[in-house]
Amino acid sequence: GESVGLHLPTLSVQEGDNSIINCAYSNSASDYFIWYKQESGKGPQFIIDIRSNMDKRQGQRVTVLLNKTVKHLSLQIAATQPGDSAVYFCAEEMRGGSEKLVFGKGTKLTVNP
Amino acid sequence: NAGVMQNPRHLVRRRGQEARLRCSPMKGHSHVYWYRQLPEEGLKFMVYLQKENIIDESGMPKERFSAEFPKEGPSILRIQQVVRGDSAAYFCASSGTSGSRGYEQYFGPGTRLTVT
């Protein structure tokens, strides 16, 4: 079975609010995690990544948090904009393997104006 | 710097025909990955190739599917005798071999295969 999953399939927020998208993983051997954004009809677009030796990483308007104790990953989007509406996937990569990515099923984020 | 290129973007095949999907990685990238995505689902890994070598094909169906990444030219994912269940979006990703961002996989726009 899949080792990466998401708690909520859909998330609806108001423009300007902060969004939090969650992800659980089960393989403790994974040491690299990535968040992707996929807009309708397009390929996944890299947002931010984090390695297992880190707890937090910040980008432009996005922050990824990694809690290895409970095997939980989250993506925080500050001041969510309509252009952020998309499906967000977390993915994990297992070091020492073939570097393939294991994706969760995705959370559909809808930003209401 | 062009991104990952995939063609065709849309492909319609009748049951029993062959489908050939092409992927040109980003310039300088020598690692190619193929993923399949069914509607409303996440991407599923199929195969990982480097130039002229298949590194990991653990996600490939045992029959009808094959992939190659020749020394020259794009990577090809070939599906023989397609069935309706093969209808999906097929994404290619590529990555480089070194650097702090060497692990990042860049995705192409995908090929949407429809089997009628």
mmCIF file with all atom_site columns, C-alpha atoms in Angstrom, chain B residues 1-105:
data_model
loop_
_atom_site.group_PDB
_atom_site.id
_atom_site.type_symbol
_atom_site.label_atom_id
_atom_site.label_alt_id
_atom_site.label_comp_id
_atom_site.label_asym_id
_atom_site.label_entity_id
_atom_site.label_seq_id
_atom_site.pdbx_PDB_ins_code
_atom_site.Cartn_x
_atom_site.Cartn_y
_atom_site.Cartn_z
_atom_site.occupancy
_atom_site.B_iso_or_equiv
_atom_site.pdbx_formal_charge
_atom_site.auth_seq_id
_atom_site.auth_comp_id
_atom_site.auth_asym_id
_atom_site.auth_atom_id
_atom_site.pdbx_PDB_model_num
ATOM 1   C CA . ASN B 1 1   ? 16.090 26.750 -20.406 1.00 0.00 ? 1   ASN B CA 1
ATOM 2   C CA . ALA B 1 2   ? 13.244 24.589 -21.619 1.00 0.00 ? 2   ALA B CA 1
ATOM 3   C CA . GLY B 1 3   ? 11.529 22.376 -19.109 1.00 0.00 ? 3   GLY B CA 1
ATOM 4   C CA . VAL B 1 4   ? 10.599 18.750 -19.468 1.00 0.00 ? 4   VAL B CA 1
ATOM 5   C CA . MET B 1 5   ? 8.873  18.192 -22.785 1.00 0.00 ? 5   MET B CA 1
ATOM 6   C CA . GLN B 1 6   ? 6.296  15.516 -23.411 1.00 0.00 ? 6   GLN B CA 1
ATOM 7   C CA . ASN B 1 7   ? 4.465  14.626 -26.579 1.00 0.00 ? 7   ASN B CA 1
ATOM 8   C CA . PRO B 1 8   ? 1.883  14.114 -27.634 1.00 0.00 ? 8   PRO B CA 1
ATOM 9   C CA . ARG B 1 9   ? -0.148 16.005 -25.038 1.00 0.00 ? 9   ARG B CA 1
ATOM 10  C CA . HIS B 1 10  ? -3.248 14.021 -25.914 1.00 0.00 ? 10  HIS B CA 1
ATOM 11  C CA . LEU B 1 11  ? -3.353 10.576 -27.475 1.00 0.00 ? 11  LEU B CA 1
ATOM 12  C CA . VAL B 1 12  ? -6.394 8.550  -28.454 1.00 0.00 ? 12  VAL B CA 1
ATOM 13  C CA . ARG B 1 13  ? -6.010 4.878  -29.229 1.00 0.00 ? 13  ARG B CA 1
ATOM 14  C CA . ARG B 1 14  ? -8.444 2.071  -29.915 1.00 0.00 ? 14  ARG B CA 1
ATOM 15  C CA . ARG B 1 15  ? -8.233 -1.078 -27.867 1.00 0.00 ? 15  ARG B CA 1
ATOM 16  C CA . GLY B 1 16  ? -5.448 -3.310 -29.143 1.00 0.00 ? 16  GLY B CA 1
ATOM 17  C CA . GLN B 1 17  ? -3.361 -0.514 -30.663 1.00 0.00 ? 17  GLN B CA 1
ATOM 18  C CA . GLU B 1 18  ? 0.031  0.621  -29.468 1.00 0.00 ? 18  GLU B CA 1
ATOM 19  C CA . ALA B 1 19  ? 0.711  3.865  -27.630 1.00 0.00 ? 19  ALA B CA 1
ATOM 20  C CA . ARG B 1 20  ? 4.110  5.566  -27.682 1.00 0.00 ? 20  ARG B CA 1
ATOM 21  C CA . LEU B 1 21  ? 4.720  8.404  -25.276 1.00 0.00 ? 21  LEU B CA 1
ATOM 22  C CA . ARG B 1 22  ? 7.823  10.553 -25.548 1.00 0.00 ? 22  ARG B CA 1
ATOM 23  C CA . CYS B 1 23  ? 9.695  12.546 -22.944 1.00 0.00 ? 23  CYS B CA 1
ATOM 24  C CA . SER B 1 24  ? 12.636 14.894 -23.375 1.00 0.00 ? 24  SER B CA 1
ATOM 25  C CA . PRO B 1 25  ? 14.257 15.719 -20.029 1.00 0.00 ? 25  PRO B CA 1
ATOM 26  C CA . MET B 1 26  ? 15.516 19.128 -19.043 1.00 0.00 ? 26  MET B CA 1
ATOM 27  C CA . LYS B 1 27  ? 18.862 20.062 -20.490 1.00 0.00 ? 27  LYS B CA 1
ATOM 28  C CA . GLY B 1 28  ? 21.634 18.473 -18.503 1.00 0.00 ? 28  GLY B CA 1
ATOM 29  C CA . HIS B 1 29  ? 19.394 15.954 -16.778 1.00 0.00 ? 29  HIS B CA 1
ATOM 30  C CA . SER B 1 30  ? 20.198 12.292 -17.170 1.00 0.00 ? 30  SER B CA 1
ATOM 31  C CA . HIS B 1 31  ? 17.579 10.756 -14.882 1.00 0.00 ? 31  HIS B CA 1
ATOM 32  C CA . VAL B 1 32  ? 14.060 10.156 -16.157 1.00 0.00 ? 32  VAL B CA 1
ATOM 33  C CA . TYR B 1 33  ? 11.026 8.923  -14.232 1.00 0.00 ? 33  TYR B CA 1
ATOM 34  C CA . TRP B 1 34  ? 7.602  7.919  -15.519 1.00 0.00 ? 34  TRP B CA 1
ATOM 35  C CA . TYR B 1 35  ? 4.455  8.184  -13.399 1.00 0.00 ? 35  TYR B CA 1
ATOM 36  C CA . ARG B 1 36  ? 0.823  7.374  -14.087 1.00 0.00 ? 36  ARG B CA 1
ATOM 37  C CA . GLN B 1 37  ? -2.106 9.310  -12.686 1.00 0.00 ? 37  GLN B CA 1
ATOM 38  C CA . LEU B 1 38  ? -5.683 8.115  -12.702 1.00 0.00 ? 38  LEU B CA 1
ATOM 39  C CA . PRO B 1 39  ? -8.467 10.710 -12.299 1.00 0.00 ? 39  PRO B CA 1
ATOM 40  C CA . GLU B 1 40  ? -8.769 12.088 -8.764  1.00 0.00 ? 40  GLU B CA 1
ATOM 41  C CA . GLU B 1 41  ? -5.712 10.151 -7.625  1.00 0.00 ? 41  GLU B CA 1
ATOM 42  C CA . GLY B 1 42  ? -2.067 10.775 -6.913  1.00 0.00 ? 42  GLY B CA 1
ATOM 43  C CA . LEU B 1 43  ? 0.776  9.852  -9.195  1.00 0.00 ? 43  LEU B CA 1
ATOM 44  C CA . LYS B 1 44  ? 2.041  6.293  -9.152  1.00 0.00 ? 44  LYS B CA 1
ATOM 45  C CA . PHE B 1 45  ? 5.651  5.533  -9.951  1.00 0.00 ? 45  PHE B CA 1
ATOM 46  C CA . MET B 1 46  ? 6.237  3.303  -12.948 1.00 0.00 ? 46  MET B CA 1
ATOM 47  C CA . VAL B 1 47  ? 9.887  3.298  -13.961 1.00 0.00 ? 47  VAL B CA 1
ATOM 48  C CA . TYR B 1 48  ? 13.186 5.108  -13.411 1.00 0.00 ? 48  TYR B CA 1
ATOM 49  C CA . LEU B 1 49  ? 15.784 5.245  -16.160 1.00 0.00 ? 49  LEU B CA 1
ATOM 50  C CA . GLN B 1 50  ? 19.190 6.687  -16.780 1.00 0.00 ? 50  GLN B CA 1
ATOM 51  C CA . LYS B 1 51  ? 20.753 6.844  -20.204 1.00 0.00 ? 51  LYS B CA 1
ATOM 52  C CA . GLU B 1 52  ? 20.571 3.354  -21.720 1.00 0.00 ? 52  GLU B CA 1
ATOM 53  C CA . ASN B 1 53  ? 19.746 1.777  -18.355 1.00 0.00 ? 53  ASN B CA 1
ATOM 54  C CA . ILE B 1 54  ? 16.598 0.854  -16.475 1.00 0.00 ? 54  ILE B CA 1
ATOM 55  C CA . ILE B 1 55  ? 17.312 1.477  -12.806 1.00 0.00 ? 55  ILE B CA 1
ATOM 56  C CA . ASP B 1 56  ? 13.962 0.610  -11.242 1.00 0.00 ? 56  ASP B CA 1
ATOM 57  C CA . GLU B 1 57  ? 10.911 -0.767 -13.048 1.00 0.00 ? 57  GLU B CA 1
ATOM 58  C CA . SER B 1 58  ? 9.090  -1.968 -9.956  1.00 0.00 ? 58  SER B CA 1
ATOM 59  C CA . GLY B 1 59  ? 5.984  0.057  -10.863 1.00 0.00 ? 59  GLY B CA 1
ATOM 60  C CA . MET B 1 60  ? 5.659  -1.210 -14.407 1.00 0.00 ? 60  MET B CA 1
ATOM 61  C CA . PRO B 1 61  ? 2.979  -3.768 -15.234 1.00 0.00 ? 61  PRO B CA 1
ATOM 62  C CA . LYS B 1 62  ? 4.623  -7.047 -16.138 1.00 0.00 ? 62  LYS B CA 1
ATOM 63  C CA . GLU B 1 63  ? 3.090  -7.215 -19.599 1.00 0.00 ? 63  GLU B CA 1
ATOM 64  C CA . ARG B 1 64  ? 2.519  -4.790 -22.452 1.00 0.00 ? 64  ARG B CA 1
ATOM 65  C CA . PHE B 1 65  ? 4.505  -1.910 -20.906 1.00 0.00 ? 65  PHE B CA 1
ATOM 66  C CA . SER B 1 66  ? 8.099  -1.076 -21.698 1.00 0.00 ? 66  SER B CA 1
ATOM 67  C CA . ALA B 1 67  ? 10.354 1.956  -21.400 1.00 0.00 ? 67  ALA B CA 1
ATOM 68  C CA . GLU B 1 68  ? 13.653 3.056  -22.788 1.00 0.00 ? 68  GLU B CA 1
ATOM 69  C CA . PHE B 1 69  ? 15.989 6.022  -22.582 1.00 0.00 ? 69  PHE B CA 1
ATOM 70  C CA . PRO B 1 70  ? 18.471 5.717  -25.438 1.00 0.00 ? 70  PRO B CA 1
ATOM 71  C CA . LYS B 1 71  ? 21.819 7.408  -25.632 1.00 0.00 ? 71  LYS B CA 1
ATOM 72  C CA . GLU B 1 72  ? 20.380 9.843  -28.149 1.00 0.00 ? 72  GLU B CA 1
ATOM 73  C CA . GLY B 1 73  ? 16.804 11.059 -28.231 1.00 0.00 ? 73  GLY B CA 1
ATOM 74  C CA . PRO B 1 74  ? 13.891 11.135 -25.849 1.00 0.00 ? 74  PRO B CA 1
ATOM 75  C CA . SER B 1 75  ? 12.732 8.544  -23.380 1.00 0.00 ? 75  SER B CA 1
ATOM 76  C CA . ILE B 1 76  ? 9.890  6.405  -24.711 1.00 0.00 ? 76  ILE B CA 1
ATOM 77  C CA . LEU B 1 77  ? 7.122  4.722  -22.762 1.00 0.00 ? 77  LEU B CA 1
ATOM 78  C CA . ARG B 1 78  ? 5.474  2.093  -24.922 1.00 0.00 ? 78  ARG B CA 1
ATOM 79  C CA . ILE B 1 79  ? 2.165  0.433  -24.209 1.00 0.00 ? 79  ILE B CA 1
ATOM 80  C CA . GLN B 1 80  ? 1.259  -2.435 -26.477 1.00 0.00 ? 80  GLN B CA 1
ATOM 81  C CA . GLN B 1 81  ? -2.277 -3.711 -27.075 1.00 0.00 ? 81  GLN B CA 1
ATOM 82  C CA . VAL B 1 82  ? -3.849 -0.959 -25.019 1.00 0.00 ? 82  VAL B CA 1
ATOM 83  C CA . VAL B 1 83  ? -6.958 -1.601 -22.954 1.00 0.00 ? 83  VAL B CA 1
ATOM 84  C CA . ARG B 1 84  ? -9.465 0.849  -21.496 1.00 0.00 ? 84  ARG B CA 1
ATOM 85  C CA . GLY B 1 85  ? -7.815 0.567  -18.102 1.00 0.00 ? 85  GLY B CA 1
ATOM 86  C CA . ASP B 1 86  ? -4.673 2.155  -19.553 1.00 0.00 ? 86  ASP B CA 1
ATOM 87  C CA . SER B 1 87  ? -6.525 5.458  -19.939 1.00 0.00 ? 87  SER B CA 1
ATOM 88  C CA . ALA B 1 88  ? -4.734 7.888  -17.661 1.00 0.00 ? 88  ALA B CA 1
ATOM 89  C CA . ALA B 1 89  ? -2.351 10.818 -17.582 1.00 0.00 ? 89  ALA B CA 1
ATOM 90  C CA . TYR B 1 90  ? 1.272  9.781  -17.920 1.00 0.00 ? 90  TYR B CA 1
ATOM 91  C CA . PHE B 1 91  ? 3.853  12.149 -16.514 1.00 0.00 ? 91  PHE B CA 1
ATOM 92  C CA . CYS B 1 92  ? 7.544  12.206 -17.062 1.00 0.00 ? 92  CYS B CA 1
ATOM 93  C CA . ALA B 1 93  ? 9.969  13.823 -14.641 1.00 0.00 ? 93  ALA B CA 1
ATOM 94  C CA . SER B 1 94  ? 13.688 14.422 -14.852 1.00 0.00 ? 94  SER B CA 1
ATOM 95  C CA . SER B 1 95  ? 16.416 15.235 -12.391 1.00 0.00 ? 95  SER B CA 1
ATOM 96  C CA . GLY B 1 96  ? 20.057 16.117 -12.445 1.00 0.00 ? 96  GLY B CA 1
ATOM 97  C CA . THR B 1 97  ? 22.859 14.191 -10.840 1.00 0.00 ? 97  THR B CA 1
ATOM 98  C CA . SER B 1 98  ? 24.490 16.591 -8.453  1.00 0.00 ? 98  SER B CA 1
ATOM 99  C CA . GLY B 1 99  ? 24.063 19.760 -6.473  1.00 0.00 ? 99  GLY B CA 1
ATOM 100 C CA . SER B 1 100 ? 21.921 20.698 -3.542  1.00 0.00 ? 100 SER B CA 1
ATOM 101 C CA . ARG B 1 101 ? 18.839 20.538 -5.706  1.00 0.00 ? 101 ARG B CA 1
ATOM 102 C CA . GLY B 1 102 ? 19.989 17.484 -7.566  1.00 0.00 ? 102 GLY B CA 1
ATOM 103 C CA . TYR B 1 103 ? 17.214 15.393 -6.105  1.00 0.00 ? 103 TYR B CA 1
ATOM 104 C CA . GLU B 1 104 ? 14.400 17.597 -7.300  1.00 0.00 ? 104 GLU B CA 1
ATOM 105 C CA . GLN B 1 105 ? 12.285 16.033 -9.979  1.00 0.00 ? 105 GLN B CA 1
#
